[in-house]
Coordinates of C-alpha atoms and ligand atoms in Angstrom, one line a residue:
M1 CA 57.6 172.8 53.5
E2 CA 54.3 174.6 53.0
N3 CA 53.3 172.5 56.0
I4 CA 55.8 174.5 58.1
K5 CA 53.8 177.7 57.6
E6 CA 50.6 175.9 58.7
L7 CA 52.3 174.3 61.6
E8 CA 53.7 177.7 62.7
K9 CA 50.2 179.1 62.8
K10 CA 49.1 176.2 64.9
Y11 CA 52.0 175.9 67.3
I12 CA 53.7 179.3 67.6
I13 CA 52.1 182.0 69.7
N14 CA 51.3 184.8 67.3
T15 CA 53.6 187.6 68.4
Y16 CA 55.3 188.2 65.1
G17 CA 52.4 188.4 62.7
R18 CA 54.2 186.6 59.9
D19 CA 52.2 186.7 56.7
P20 CA 52.4 183.3 55.0
E21 CA 51.8 184.9 51.5
V22 CA 54.9 187.0 51.5
T23 CA 57.2 185.8 54.4
P24 CA 60.0 183.6 53.1
L25 CA 60.9 180.3 54.8
F26 CA 64.7 180.4 55.0
V27 CA 66.6 177.2 55.1
K28 CA 70.2 178.2 54.5
G29 CA 72.5 181.2 54.8
Q30 CA 76.1 181.8 53.7
G31 CA 77.9 185.2 53.7
S32 CA 75.4 187.9 52.8
N33 CA 73.0 185.5 51.2
L34 CA 69.9 183.5 52.3
W35 CA 68.1 180.7 50.5
D36 CA 64.4 179.8 50.8
E37 CA 63.0 176.3 50.6
Q38 CA 62.5 176.6 46.9
G39 CA 66.2 177.4 46.3
N40 CA 65.7 181.1 45.6
S41 CA 68.5 183.3 46.9
Y42 CA 68.3 186.6 48.6
L43 CA 70.8 189.3 49.5
D44 CA 70.3 189.9 53.3
L45 CA 70.7 193.5 54.3
V46 CA 69.0 193.0 57.7
S47 CA 71.5 190.5 59.1
G48 CA 69.0 189.0 61.6
L49 CA 68.5 192.6 62.9
A50 CA 72.1 193.6 63.2
V51 CA 73.1 190.2 64.6
N52 CA 74.9 188.4 61.8
I53 CA 77.6 191.0 61.5
L54 CA 80.0 188.6 59.7
G55 CA 77.3 187.3 57.5
H56 CA 75.7 183.9 57.8
C57 CA 77.6 180.9 59.1
P58 CA 81.0 182.6 59.0
K59 CA 83.9 180.1 59.1
V60 CA 85.6 181.6 62.1
V61 CA 82.4 181.3 64.2
V62 CA 81.6 177.8 62.9
D63 CA 85.1 176.7 63.8
A64 CA 85.0 178.2 67.2
L65 CA 81.6 176.6 68.0
Q66 CA 82.8 173.2 66.7
E67 CA 86.0 173.3 68.7
Q68 CA 84.3 174.5 71.9
S69 CA 81.4 172.1 71.6
K70 CA 83.8 169.2 71.8
K71 CA 85.2 170.5 75.1
L72 CA 82.5 172.2 77.2
F73 CA 79.1 173.7 76.4
H74 CA 77.9 174.8 79.8
C75 CA 78.6 174.2 83.4
S76 CA 77.0 177.3 85.1
N77 CA 78.4 180.3 86.8
L78 CA 79.2 178.4 89.9
F79 CA 82.5 177.7 88.3
Y80 CA 85.3 179.4 86.4
T81 CA 85.4 178.9 82.6
E82 CA 88.1 180.1 80.2
P83 CA 86.2 181.6 77.3
Q84 CA 84.1 183.8 79.6
V85 CA 87.2 185.4 81.1
Q86 CA 89.0 185.7 77.8
L87 CA 85.9 187.4 76.2
A88 CA 85.7 189.9 79.1
Q89 CA 89.3 190.7 78.7
L90 CA 88.9 191.4 75.0
L91 CA 85.9 193.7 75.6
V92 CA 87.6 195.6 78.4
E93 CA 90.9 196.0 76.5
N94 CA 89.0 197.5 73.6
S95 CA 86.7 199.9 75.5
S96 CA 86.8 202.4 78.3
L97 CA 84.9 200.1 80.6
D98 CA 86.6 197.9 83.2
Q99 CA 84.4 194.9 84.0
V100 CA 81.7 192.7 82.4
F101 CA 78.5 190.9 83.4
F102 CA 77.4 188.4 80.7
C103 CA 73.8 187.5 79.9
N104 CA 71.8 186.3 76.9
S105 CA 70.1 189.3 75.2
G106 CA 69.8 193.0 74.8
A107 CA 66.9 193.3 77.2
E108 CA 68.8 191.3 79.8
A109 CA 71.8 193.5 79.5
N110 CA 69.7 196.6 80.0
E111 CA 67.9 195.0 82.9
A112 CA 71.3 194.4 84.5
A113 CA 72.3 198.0 83.8
I114 CA 69.1 199.3 85.4
K115 CA 69.6 197.2 88.5
L116 CA 73.2 198.2 88.8
A117 CA 72.4 201.9 88.5
R118 CA 69.8 201.7 91.2
K119 CA 72.1 199.6 93.5
Y120 CA 75.1 201.8 93.0
A121 CA 73.1 204.9 93.7
K122 CA 71.7 203.4 96.9
L123 CA 75.0 202.2 98.2
F124 CA 77.3 205.1 97.2
V125 CA 75.3 208.2 96.2
D126 CA 72.0 208.7 97.9
E127 CA 69.5 206.1 99.3
D128 CA 66.5 207.9 97.6
R129 CA 67.8 207.8 94.1
F130 CA 66.2 205.4 91.7
E131 CA 64.8 207.3 88.7
I132 CA 66.2 206.9 85.2
I133 CA 65.7 209.3 82.4
T134 CA 65.5 207.8 78.9
A135 CA 64.7 209.2 75.4
L136 CA 61.5 209.3 73.5
K137 CA 61.6 206.9 70.4
S138 CA 64.2 204.8 72.3
F139 CA 64.1 201.0 72.4
H140 CA 65.6 199.0 75.2
G141 CA 63.9 195.6 75.2
R142 CA 60.7 193.7 76.1
T143 CA 61.0 192.8 79.7
M144 CA 58.8 194.9 82.1
A145 CA 61.6 197.2 83.2
T146 CA 63.0 197.6 79.6
I147 CA 59.7 198.3 78.0
T148 CA 59.2 200.9 80.7
A149 CA 62.6 202.3 79.8
T150 CA 61.6 202.3 76.2
G151 CA 60.2 205.8 75.4
Q152 CA 57.4 204.6 73.0
P153 CA 53.9 204.3 74.5
K154 CA 52.9 201.6 72.0
F155 CA 55.1 199.1 73.8
H156 CA 53.5 199.9 77.1
Q157 CA 49.8 199.5 76.1
G158 CA 48.1 196.7 77.9
F159 CA 51.0 195.9 80.2
E160 CA 50.3 198.6 82.8
P161 CA 51.1 199.3 85.5
M162 CA 54.6 200.1 84.3
V163 CA 57.7 199.9 86.5
P164 CA 58.0 203.1 88.6
G165 CA 61.0 205.4 88.1
F166 CA 61.3 206.2 84.5
K167 CA 61.0 209.6 82.7
Y168 CA 61.3 210.5 79.1
A169 CA 62.7 213.4 77.1
P170 CA 63.1 214.0 73.4
F171 CA 66.3 212.6 71.9
N172 CA 69.0 215.2 71.1
D173 CA 67.3 217.7 73.4
L174 CA 69.8 218.3 76.2
E175 CA 67.7 221.0 77.9
A176 CA 64.7 218.7 78.1
F177 CA 66.9 216.0 79.8
A178 CA 68.4 218.5 82.2
S179 CA 64.9 219.8 83.2
L180 CA 63.9 216.3 84.2
V181 CA 66.8 215.7 86.6
G182 CA 65.6 215.7 90.2
D183 CA 66.6 214.6 93.7
Q184 CA 65.6 211.0 92.8
T185 CA 67.4 210.7 89.5
C186 CA 70.2 208.1 89.4
A187 CA 71.0 207.7 85.7
I188 CA 70.4 208.7 82.1
L189 CA 70.1 205.8 79.6
V190 CA 70.3 206.4 75.8
E191 CA 71.2 204.7 72.6
P192 CA 74.0 206.9 71.1
V193 CA 72.4 206.0 67.7
Q194 CA 68.7 205.1 68.1
G195 CA 67.8 201.9 66.2
E196 CA 64.2 200.7 66.3
G197 CA 63.0 204.3 66.8
G198 CA 64.0 205.1 63.2
V199 CA 67.9 205.4 63.1
H200 CA 68.4 208.8 64.7
V201 CA 72.0 209.7 65.3
G202 CA 72.9 211.4 68.5
T203 CA 74.6 214.8 68.0
V204 CA 78.0 215.4 69.5
K205 CA 76.6 218.3 71.5
F206 CA 73.9 216.2 73.0
I207 CA 76.0 213.1 73.9
Q208 CA 78.8 215.2 75.3
G209 CA 76.3 217.4 77.1
L210 CA 74.8 214.3 78.7
R211 CA 78.2 213.4 80.0
N212 CA 78.7 216.8 81.6
L213 CA 75.1 216.8 83.0
C214 CA 75.7 213.4 84.6
D215 CA 79.1 214.6 86.1
E216 CA 77.5 217.7 87.5
K217 CA 74.5 216.0 89.0
K218 CA 76.2 212.7 90.1
L219 CA 74.3 210.6 87.7
L220 CA 75.4 207.5 85.8
L221 CA 75.5 207.7 82.0
I222 CA 74.4 204.4 80.5
F223 CA 74.8 203.7 76.7
D224 CA 72.6 201.1 75.2
E225 CA 74.9 199.9 72.3
V226 CA 72.9 196.7 71.8
Q227 CA 72.4 197.6 68.2
C228 CA 75.0 200.3 67.4
G229 CA 77.9 198.6 69.2
I230 CA 80.4 196.0 67.8
G231 CA 81.5 197.8 64.7
R232 CA 78.1 198.7 63.4
T233 CA 78.8 202.4 63.1
G234 CA 82.3 202.0 61.8
K235 CA 83.9 202.2 65.3
F236 CA 84.1 199.3 67.7
L237 CA 81.7 201.2 70.0
A238 CA 79.5 204.1 68.9
S239 CA 80.6 206.1 72.0
E240 CA 84.0 206.5 70.3
H241 CA 82.5 208.9 67.8
Y242 CA 81.7 211.3 70.6
G243 CA 84.9 210.9 72.7
V244 CA 82.6 210.2 75.6
Q245 CA 83.2 207.5 78.3
P246 CA 79.9 206.2 79.7
D247 CA 79.7 204.5 83.2
I248 CA 77.8 201.5 81.8
T249 CA 77.5 200.1 78.3
T250 CA 75.2 197.3 77.2
L251 CA 75.9 195.0 74.2
A252 CA 74.2 192.1 72.6
K253 CA 73.0 191.8 68.9
G254 CA 76.2 191.6 67.0
L255 CA 78.3 190.3 69.8
G256 CA 78.0 186.6 69.1
G257 CA 77.6 186.9 65.3
G258 CA 74.3 185.0 65.5
V259 CA 74.8 183.1 68.8
P260 CA 72.7 184.6 71.6
I261 CA 74.8 186.6 74.1
G262 CA 74.6 189.9 75.8
A263 CA 76.9 191.9 78.0
M264 CA 76.7 194.7 80.5
M265 CA 79.9 196.5 81.0
A266 CA 80.7 199.1 83.8
V267 CA 83.6 201.2 85.0
Q268 CA 85.3 199.8 88.1
E269 CA 83.8 202.5 90.4
V270 CA 80.3 201.6 89.4
A271 CA 80.8 197.8 89.1
R272 CA 81.3 197.9 92.9
G273 CA 77.5 198.3 93.1
F274 CA 77.0 194.6 92.6
N275 CA 78.0 192.1 95.2
P276 CA 77.7 188.3 95.2
G277 CA 74.0 187.4 95.0
D278 CA 72.8 190.7 93.6
H279 CA 72.4 189.6 90.1
A280 CA 72.8 186.3 88.1
T281 CA 71.8 184.3 85.1
T282 CA 72.0 180.5 84.5
F283 CA 73.1 180.7 80.8
G284 CA 74.9 184.0 80.8
G285 CA 78.5 183.8 79.6
N286 CA 78.4 180.1 78.8
P287 CA 81.5 178.7 77.1
L288 CA 79.8 178.0 73.8
A289 CA 78.4 181.5 73.4
C290 CA 81.6 183.2 74.6
A291 CA 83.8 181.1 72.2
A292 CA 81.6 182.4 69.3
A293 CA 81.9 186.0 70.5
I294 CA 85.7 185.8 70.9
A295 CA 85.9 184.7 67.2
V296 CA 83.6 187.6 66.2
L297 CA 85.6 190.2 68.1
K298 CA 89.0 189.0 66.9
T299 CA 87.7 189.4 63.3
I300 CA 86.1 192.8 63.9
L301 CA 89.2 194.1 65.7
E302 CA 91.7 193.0 63.1
N303 CA 93.7 195.7 61.5
D304 CA 91.6 197.0 58.6
F305 CA 88.2 195.5 59.3
L306 CA 86.6 198.7 60.6
V307 CA 88.3 200.8 57.9
Y308 CA 86.5 198.5 55.4
V309 CA 83.2 199.0 57.2
K310 CA 83.6 202.8 57.1
R311 CA 84.6 202.8 53.4
N312 CA 81.7 200.6 52.3
S313 CA 79.1 202.4 54.4
E314 CA 80.2 205.8 53.0
Y315 CA 79.8 204.4 49.5
F316 CA 76.4 203.0 50.3
V317 CA 75.1 206.3 51.9
Q318 CA 76.6 208.4 49.1
E319 CA 74.8 206.3 46.5
L320 CA 71.5 206.5 48.5
E321 CA 71.9 210.3 48.6
Q322 CA 72.3 210.2 44.8
L323 CA 69.1 208.2 44.6
K324 CA 67.4 210.8 46.8
K325 CA 68.4 213.5 44.3
K326 CA 67.0 211.4 41.5
L327 CA 63.7 210.7 43.3
P328 CA 63.0 213.7 45.5
S329 CA 59.3 213.1 45.6
L330 CA 59.8 209.6 46.9
I331 CA 62.7 209.8 49.4
K332 CA 62.4 212.2 52.2
E333 CA 65.6 211.7 54.2
I334 CA 68.6 209.4 54.5
R335 CA 69.9 208.9 58.1
A336 CA 73.0 206.8 58.8
S337 CA 75.9 206.0 61.1
G338 CA 78.2 203.5 59.5
M339 CA 76.2 200.4 58.5
M340 CA 73.1 201.6 60.4
V341 CA 71.2 203.1 57.6
A342 CA 67.6 204.4 57.2
V343 CA 65.8 205.7 54.1
E344 CA 62.7 207.6 55.1
I345 CA 60.2 207.7 52.2
E346 CA 57.4 210.1 51.6
G347 CA 53.9 209.0 52.7
D348 CA 53.1 207.3 56.0
S349 CA 52.7 203.7 55.1
R350 CA 54.4 202.7 51.8
G351 CA 57.4 201.2 53.5
R352 CA 56.0 197.7 53.8
E353 CA 55.0 197.7 50.2
V354 CA 58.6 198.6 49.2
M355 CA 59.9 196.0 51.6
K356 CA 57.7 193.3 50.0
E357 CA 58.6 194.3 46.4
C358 CA 62.3 194.2 47.3
L359 CA 61.8 190.7 48.7
K360 CA 60.3 189.6 45.4
K361 CA 63.4 190.8 43.7
G362 CA 65.7 188.9 46.1
L363 CA 66.6 191.7 48.5
V364 CA 65.9 191.5 52.3
I365 CA 65.4 194.9 54.0
N366 CA 63.5 196.0 57.0
C367 CA 60.7 198.5 57.5
I368 CA 60.0 200.4 60.8
G369 CA 57.3 202.8 61.6
G370 CA 55.5 202.5 58.3
N371 CA 57.7 204.7 56.2
V372 CA 61.3 204.0 57.3
L373 CA 63.4 201.5 55.3
R374 CA 66.2 200.2 57.5
F375 CA 69.4 198.6 56.3
L376 CA 71.7 196.7 58.7
P377 CA 74.0 194.9 56.3
P378 CA 76.6 192.4 57.5
L379 CA 79.7 194.4 58.2
N380 CA 81.7 192.4 55.6
V381 CA 79.2 193.0 52.8
T382 CA 80.9 193.8 49.5
A383 CA 80.5 196.9 47.4
S384 CA 79.0 194.9 44.6
E385 CA 76.4 193.4 46.9
L386 CA 75.5 197.0 48.0
R387 CA 75.3 197.9 44.3
F388 CA 72.8 195.1 43.7
A389 CA 70.7 196.4 46.6
L390 CA 70.8 200.0 45.3
D391 CA 69.7 198.9 41.9
V392 CA 66.8 196.8 43.3
L393 CA 65.7 199.6 45.5
E394 CA 65.8 202.2 42.7
G395 CA 63.7 199.9 40.5
V396 CA 61.1 199.3 43.2
L397 CA 60.9 203.0 44.2
K398 CA 60.5 204.0 40.5
K399 CA 57.6 201.6 40.1
L400 CA 55.9 203.2 43.2
K401 CA 55.4 206.4 41.2
Ligands
PLP501 C1 67.2 195.0 70.0 C2 67.5 196.0 71.0 C3 67.4 195.7 72.4 C4 66.7 194.4 72.9 O1 67.5 193.3 72.6 P1 66.9 191.8 72.7 O2 68.1 190.9 72.4 O3 65.8 191.7 71.7 O4 66.3 191.7 74.1 C5 67.7 196.6 73.3 N1 68.3 197.8 72.9 C6 68.5 198.1 71.6 C7 69.1 199.4 71.3 C8 68.1 197.2 70.6 O5 68.3 197.5 69.4

């Protein structure tokens, strides 16, 4: 197995900078737990970056995949398939959007949203509109258009020239967004809760203000719910916290419970912007991925599931606030929406050290921007698992002193 780390260095293009000294090699996952090749177990509070929302290898998804894999994996979008239509119906019936385009990732979902916004504006609003305003510290993906949409210069460096037609304003600053709207603006694209940028929760005033601004200026409001959607914040979609209905919503990460799938949803009026031939993908909406997503959604949307998420996330955040009171010189701020949780620690760069120490004690957490610890637990994590994580974190932080 040591060999795997050597082979990785040789055969995998180095985009992830894995450190063989400290990066585990995981061979198995079940529920909230992962096991490395030596049989050590870990509590996983990253969930494959908000992907494994029902934990690892959940029975409902395993069963759905097994069943579907005996019938039909893939046959292209030249033909009708049942799981694709059923999944679309489930998504539509549980949201304010009317129609769905399926793809394979978050970046692809946002790419589809950007194309639809431009096409809709050209066809139905004003030929000259193409500009999209996004937020600073946002994250929308790694394709050329979506890194351009991403309001963080570090993702642009070395890839210039960027795609024309994007402007950036500070998140939660409604006036700054309003001041950027011009004759060429066609849409505003934001994450209601920013993920990669450090878990920044949109204020009600800001998100509702964006809706009003868009109505007033005939712009489309696009919500990137790739990370915050599918129950992550304690509601099925984060937009529900704000009582705001966007024109387009993008989904991916948690949607397939670990199986790659993305979706771009639009209201009927806006969906008219796409006609046959305007957009397509070979794999998008394939029966295998859709069968997995149907199993995930049915679980998430069951009676008390989201109540459970809300209760557990409140417990977790309360306990973190307690820890902050105990360690005021170490913890700067707790930010959270449901099971999207960040602990910002003092100092610019101690986050990675904390992450590594937690790993040694059997706890997988994530670190962004040097000093932000991010927790994205599986939504069915138990209170006692969260207790274990809190105890490990407290021990590690105390040793930092
Ligand atoms: C992860 C993420 C993306 C990109 O998704 P990929 O599947 O990695 O392409 C886009 N938007 C948000 C908000 C994300 O968190």
